[in-house]
Amino acid sequence: MRLWTGVAAFLRERFPLEKMNLHDMVEKKTVPIHKLRWAYFLGGLTLLFFSILAVTGLIMLFYYEPTVSGAYDSVRYISHQVPGGSVIRNLHAWSSSCMIACVFLHLFTVFFMKAFVKPREITWLSGVILLFITFGFGFTGYLLPWHQVAVNATKVGLQSIGAIQDYLPGNFKDLPGQLIHVIQGGDSVGQATLSRFFVLHVVVLPVSILTLLGLHLLQIQFHGMSQGVDRPTGKSEAFFPDFIVNDLRVWAVFFVVMFIIALCIPFESLFGYPLLAPFDALGSTPDGIKPEWYFFFAYYPMELVPFWVILVATTVVGAVLFFTPWIFANTSRRTLRFLAFFAFLYLVVVTVFGEPITLLIKGH
Amino acid sequence: MFDLFFFGVLPYLALALCLVVGILRFTVKRFSYSSLSSQFLEHRTLFWASLPWHLGIFAVLLGHFAVFLFPGFFRALLADHRILLAFEATGLIAAFISLIGLALFTVRRVFSGRIQSVTTTMDLAVLVLLLLQVGLGILTATLQRWGSLWATGVLAPYFDSLFRLQPDLALVKDLPFIIKAHAVLAFVIVGLIPFSRLIHMVSLPFTYIPRRLQIVIWNFRRRKDLVERAALEDESRRQFLRGATGVGIGAVLIGVGTLDKVVPFFKGPDLTKEEREELLSLKVKKLKATAEQKALELERMQSETLFVANLKDLKRDSGTYFIDYQMSPGLAFLDAAGLPLLYSAKCPHLGCTVNNKAEGGLVVCPCHVSHFRVADGGRVDGPTPTGLRTIPHLLKDAKGALVTAPEAARLGEYQVFIAKGERS
Ligand code: HEM
Ligand code: HEM
Ligand code: FES
């Protein structure tokens, strides 16, 4: 009984419904001004990139064909024949990378600004789930063009789940294999996988992300912006219209830059041709199969250290992410900055230098 | 006959009236050169009517004069369909804005009691004519589209002929009715200028638009603060207007640019016959390949043994790919004795397909660089936990009979099979 009244009290504090009106949620809200104020734009920027993705993705759906025989050609058709198609597709591909980068930065900044403490636990938790959904978008979208990297990287990604079986007790040994089978919808990556990933990418994940985004933003409007620094300057600007106008300015700049990039640099120029050839089930896998850069932080370590280390590390990081609001409730911002710095350093080093480091250590 | 009057006589009549009466009025009754202000009777509607009307009609007239004065330049400029679209869209939007202003003017003149008392019949007539004219203009723009372009070839030469005093009626003879009506009404309005409040347009300096609005207020001492406040309000309003104009122009450009991309996107490409043939043949090829794949799958469900290759086609340094019972790739090599060596080509690490070229007796999985021996499939190095799984083979002779003891001399005629149940 005590437990349930506790839960109710917790929720009452996180969802102050009496504040559910324009005055409390919009008119009264202010955004602090201090030297970290740029961090307040990162969440909005993520939202911008998501909007670009949703619009361009929807537009591509008019031509994209989620079949093994048609996917590759339909994507080619979009980017080479349909007027304006290449811009749309490039916008989608570039924005997906930008969205992931923004989520990372957003996560780090809200972490070291200590924006997750009471009463913002739910903001943080919904954020963590948003992070996983975003990764889900990246993983499922990557398969859709059905070229060599797409299919093979997906195979490798899925197979790595299978490596867990060595650490499971007897009865559960089959579990990872069955899980892979369910995800693939068959013995190997094929039409069933494409259909599943397609539905996940364009229906299930968009609906989930919109729902959680609603919760995330509702929480943010309920609780207002966190102070973010130890010694607030006392200065602030009104959320509406000042912060919104600034937000729009940032959006405008990034949109223009994004558009120019999409116009000038095909996303595909980052790969060599054999990787972009249509997937060939009978041939050998071409050299250089890699997941998207935003999975490097898990991919390179997997080649270097024993799998159980990865397993333990993932579990710990996952748990820490979920319980951050409670674990770090009493940690100072200085310490948080320190931790965030090292985590960020790890991400940057592994993402940028993962390949040479791996080659160096393996001695090839 | 009608054409002769409307397009050969009326223009001169209108111009003559406009000039003669205008000059007379200027010399005789100088201070009547204004639209008698009704601002102190009513000013709120006046502002919201006057502003859009003047902004809109100024832009529209500017467009008309520009095209009629420099037809050659505009013909070249508007040949680009994006510029044409932007130009026409701007014109149309301006026309609608001026129409809104006019409508408000009309409402004000008709329904406000105080204004009624200073409204002359001529005021009302001018309003009606202008409403008609703007309406006809909008109809012309929408029904006879791309007027800015065709006008350079039809109306511009006609005006030219007017000014050379040899009106060329052939040019206007076949114009659609609305355009004729629009032109005739224009002449009428020009003729009416000196008789109505429209005369104020000749006193219009070009700084009219950004200029501070003239504020007419009862001349009392206690109204002084009111003047100041009005001036301030007016200032911020003008800032807002300038910003809004900029944003408006930008929005038109972006809108046209976006539509220019988006509409063709949904329309799809205009492909040549060759391109369509190429696409279709590619499609057929892909569908056939998919059908073959499905046939293989079916075959694997139904048959007890699967053909891999003719023994004589296998090599020692280059494997032949085949598809095993799990629809996974397999690799077939030849061993030292000339007998087949079959492996699953699915890398035990994370399932990439192993390369079929053997170098120094080793094959490599390209994904994370694991090496395997060709001789027995064993692991040499790399992240793979085990070697490649071997798949037992069957040999059949030319008649399809199972070969249990292969004879070295007849190896060339044997065929290699795998049997169901040999998982990879
Ligand atoms: C799809 C991904 C996400 C979107 C679109 C998003 C959007 C936003 C927006 C618009 C804000 C308010 C403005 C700002 O502080 O930037 C915000 C705040 C916040 N976000 Fe996110 N977010 C996402 C992911 C995450 C993640 C992964 C986390 C952390 C695990 C997170 C935690 C927070 C927190 C704690 C705040 C409150 C900041 C404060 O009050 O100062 N969000 N988010
Ligand atoms: C409502 C939202 C979305 C829809 C309807 C959608 C739709 C699509 C479609 C039809 C494709 C296939 C065309 C192609 O490969 O270029 C695709 C590809 C892709 N999508 Fe999305 N998408 C959405 C959101 C997202 C988001 C949020 C992300 C990432 C965070 C994302 C990442 C990707 C990636 C990485 C590809 C592969 C791009 C390539 O290599 O060409 N998508 N998406
Ligand atoms: S999949 Fe073959 S080495 Fe990793």
XYZ file of N, CA and C and ligand atoms in Angstrom, chain A residues 29 31-32 37-50 99 102-104 106-111 113-117 120-134 137 209 213 216-217 219-221 223-228 239 243 247 251 321-322 324, ligand 1:
247
model
N 7.232 30.577 -18.907
C 8.496 29.864 -19.034
C 9.625 30.795 -19.496
N 14.076 30.871 -20.312
C 15.270 30.070 -20.562
C 16.466 30.837 -20.020
N 17.234 30.214 -19.120
C 18.365 30.916 -18.506
C 19.415 31.313 -19.542
N 24.555 28.417 -22.717
C 23.179 28.492 -23.216
C 23.010 27.837 -24.579
N 24.114 27.687 -25.328
C 24.019 27.012 -26.635
C 23.465 25.607 -26.495
N 23.705 25.001 -25.310
C 23.247 23.629 -25.131
C 21.730 23.521 -25.189
N 21.049 24.620 -24.883
C 19.579 24.573 -24.914
C 19.034 24.455 -26.334
N 19.916 24.634 -27.320
C 19.425 24.543 -28.707
C 19.541 23.128 -29.270
N 20.280 22.262 -28.563
C 20.583 20.954 -29.166
C 19.354 20.068 -29.293
N 18.492 20.087 -28.261
C 17.282 19.277 -28.348
C 16.416 19.721 -29.520
N 16.289 21.033 -29.662
C 15.490 21.569 -30.757
C 16.092 21.209 -32.106
N 17.417 21.230 -32.168
C 18.099 20.896 -33.412
C 17.828 19.441 -33.786
N 17.862 18.567 -32.766
C 17.520 17.167 -33.024
C 16.122 17.074 -33.625
N 15.237 17.870 -33.064
C 13.857 17.886 -33.546
C 13.800 18.358 -35.000
N 14.612 19.361 -35.325
C 14.652 19.844 -36.713
C 15.053 18.712 -37.648
N 16.144 18.010 -37.282
C 16.606 16.951 -38.169
C 15.565 15.836 -38.267
N 14.909 15.554 -37.159
C 13.856 14.536 -37.245
C 12.750 14.981 -38.196
N 21.163 13.893 -37.108
C 20.251 13.703 -35.989
C 20.947 12.898 -34.892
N 23.451 14.959 -33.095
C 22.787 15.910 -32.198
C 22.270 15.225 -30.933
N 21.722 14.026 -31.084
C 21.227 13.333 -29.895
C 22.370 13.085 -28.931
N 23.517 12.635 -29.479
C 24.679 12.396 -28.625
C 25.042 13.664 -27.855
N 23.297 16.325 -27.301
C 22.205 16.692 -26.406
C 22.305 15.886 -25.121
N 22.537 14.583 -25.270
C 22.638 13.714 -24.095
C 23.782 14.171 -23.197
N 24.941 14.430 -23.801
C 26.087 14.829 -22.989
C 25.848 16.166 -22.298
N 25.272 17.117 -23.041
C 25.089 18.424 -22.408
C 24.064 18.365 -21.277
N 22.936 17.689 -21.497
C 21.974 17.652 -20.388
C 22.546 16.861 -19.224
N 23.456 15.939 -19.552
C 24.087 15.178 -18.468
C 24.962 16.089 -17.612
N 25.033 19.262 -17.469
C 24.333 20.406 -16.900
C 23.419 19.948 -15.766
N 23.415 18.653 -15.544
C 22.626 18.049 -14.479
C 21.153 18.429 -14.619
N 20.646 18.231 -15.820
C 19.250 18.595 -16.079
C 18.325 17.425 -15.795
N 18.878 16.345 -15.215
C 18.059 15.133 -15.071
C 17.527 14.946 -13.654
N 17.953 15.785 -12.722
C 17.548 15.546 -11.334
C 16.096 15.932 -11.118
N 12.992 16.072 -13.044
C 13.096 15.841 -14.489
C 13.470 14.408 -14.835
N 13.244 13.461 -13.902
C 13.631 12.078 -14.184
C 12.943 11.540 -15.425
N 11.658 11.879 -15.559
C 10.923 11.307 -16.690
C 11.409 11.901 -18.008
N 11.810 13.177 -17.959
C 12.407 13.771 -19.156
C 13.613 12.947 -19.583
N 14.467 12.651 -18.628
C 15.681 11.899 -18.939
C 15.340 10.492 -19.442
N 14.451 9.812 -18.714
C 14.113 8.435 -19.103
C 13.511 8.396 -20.505
N 12.573 9.294 -20.774
C 12.002 9.293 -22.129
C 13.100 9.610 -23.128
N 14.056 10.454 -22.722
C 15.201 10.747 -23.594
C 15.981 9.497 -23.934
N 16.258 8.672 -22.916
C 17.028 7.451 -23.157
C 16.299 6.559 -24.163
N 14.985 6.447 -23.992
C 14.249 5.614 -24.948
C 14.286 6.241 -26.339
N 14.183 7.570 -26.383
C 14.304 8.254 -27.683
C 15.635 7.923 -28.341
N 16.684 7.863 -27.517
C 18.000 7.529 -28.049
C 17.972 6.168 -28.727
N 17.374 5.180 -28.032
C 17.343 3.838 -28.610
C 16.470 3.804 -29.866
N 15.370 4.536 -29.841
C 14.527 4.559 -31.040
C 15.300 5.155 -32.212
N 16.061 6.211 -31.915
C 16.826 6.840 -32.987
C 17.835 5.859 -33.584
N 16.025 3.579 -35.825
C 15.813 4.182 -37.142
C 17.043 3.990 -38.026
N 8.314 7.175 -31.765
C 9.122 8.364 -31.460
C 8.209 9.563 -31.230
N 8.239 11.568 -27.862
C 8.600 12.967 -28.000
C 7.539 13.832 -27.322
N 8.300 13.653 -23.692
C 9.531 14.397 -23.444
C 9.239 15.911 -23.403
N 8.562 16.385 -24.437
C 8.307 17.826 -24.537
C 7.305 18.285 -23.488
N 6.948 17.046 -20.508
C 7.708 17.148 -19.266
C 8.518 18.439 -19.232
N 9.145 18.749 -20.379
C 9.987 19.942 -20.428
C 9.144 21.192 -20.193
N 7.936 21.230 -20.779
C 7.091 22.402 -20.569
C 6.563 22.452 -19.133
N 8.128 21.400 -16.403
C 9.127 21.720 -15.392
C 10.005 22.912 -15.745
N 9.876 23.420 -16.966
C 10.703 24.552 -17.358
C 12.141 24.125 -17.587
N 12.976 25.048 -18.087
C 14.371 24.700 -18.331
C 15.109 24.611 -17.004
N 16.038 23.652 -16.916
C 16.849 23.558 -15.705
C 17.900 24.668 -15.734
N 18.461 24.972 -14.545
C 19.416 26.073 -14.473
C 20.689 25.799 -15.261
N 21.178 24.564 -15.161
C 22.299 24.179 -16.016
C 23.684 24.507 -15.482
N 10.660 32.306 -22.950
C 10.618 31.173 -23.879
C 9.892 31.592 -25.150
N 13.096 32.969 -27.043
C 13.849 31.736 -27.249
C 13.416 31.044 -28.540
N 15.654 29.970 -31.579
C 15.626 28.584 -32.012
C 15.425 28.532 -33.524
N 17.697 27.008 -36.468
C 17.151 26.043 -37.434
C 17.398 26.496 -38.859
N 22.713 4.538 -17.829
C 21.875 5.470 -18.578
C 20.481 5.539 -17.979
N 19.915 4.355 -17.708
C 18.549 4.350 -17.212
C 18.431 4.926 -15.802
N 20.578 7.044 -14.312
C 21.326 8.284 -14.103
C 20.669 9.247 -13.108
C 15.070 12.164 -30.521
C 15.760 12.619 -29.582
C 15.504 13.835 -28.704
C 14.815 14.989 -28.979
C 14.123 15.379 -30.277
C 14.884 15.808 -27.800
C 14.334 17.082 -27.681
C 14.491 17.901 -26.588
C 14.142 19.294 -26.540
C 13.534 20.089 -27.696
C 14.458 19.764 -25.302
C 14.318 21.179 -24.771
C 15.406 22.093 -25.226
C 16.823 21.618 -24.900
O 17.210 21.524 -23.731
O 17.542 21.325 -25.846
C 14.995 18.658 -24.551
C 15.404 18.712 -23.228
C 15.907 17.648 -22.510
N 16.258 16.422 -23.033
Fe 15.895 15.788 -24.905
N 15.584 15.146 -26.825
C 15.994 13.935 -27.351
C 16.766 12.984 -26.737
C 17.173 13.043 -25.410
C 18.064 12.120 -24.792
C 18.748 10.938 -25.492
C 18.202 12.513 -23.482
C 19.019 11.899 -22.391
C 19.161 10.688 -22.144
C 17.401 13.695 -23.307
C 17.273 14.383 -22.102
C 16.745 15.660 -21.986
C 16.687 16.407 -20.759
C 17.117 15.914 -19.368
C 16.151 17.664 -21.082
C 15.861 18.823 -20.117
C 16.874 19.887 -20.276
C 16.658 21.023 -19.296
O 15.619 21.081 -18.637
O 17.561 21.850 -19.217
N 16.801 14.007 -24.494
N 14.999 17.539 -25.350
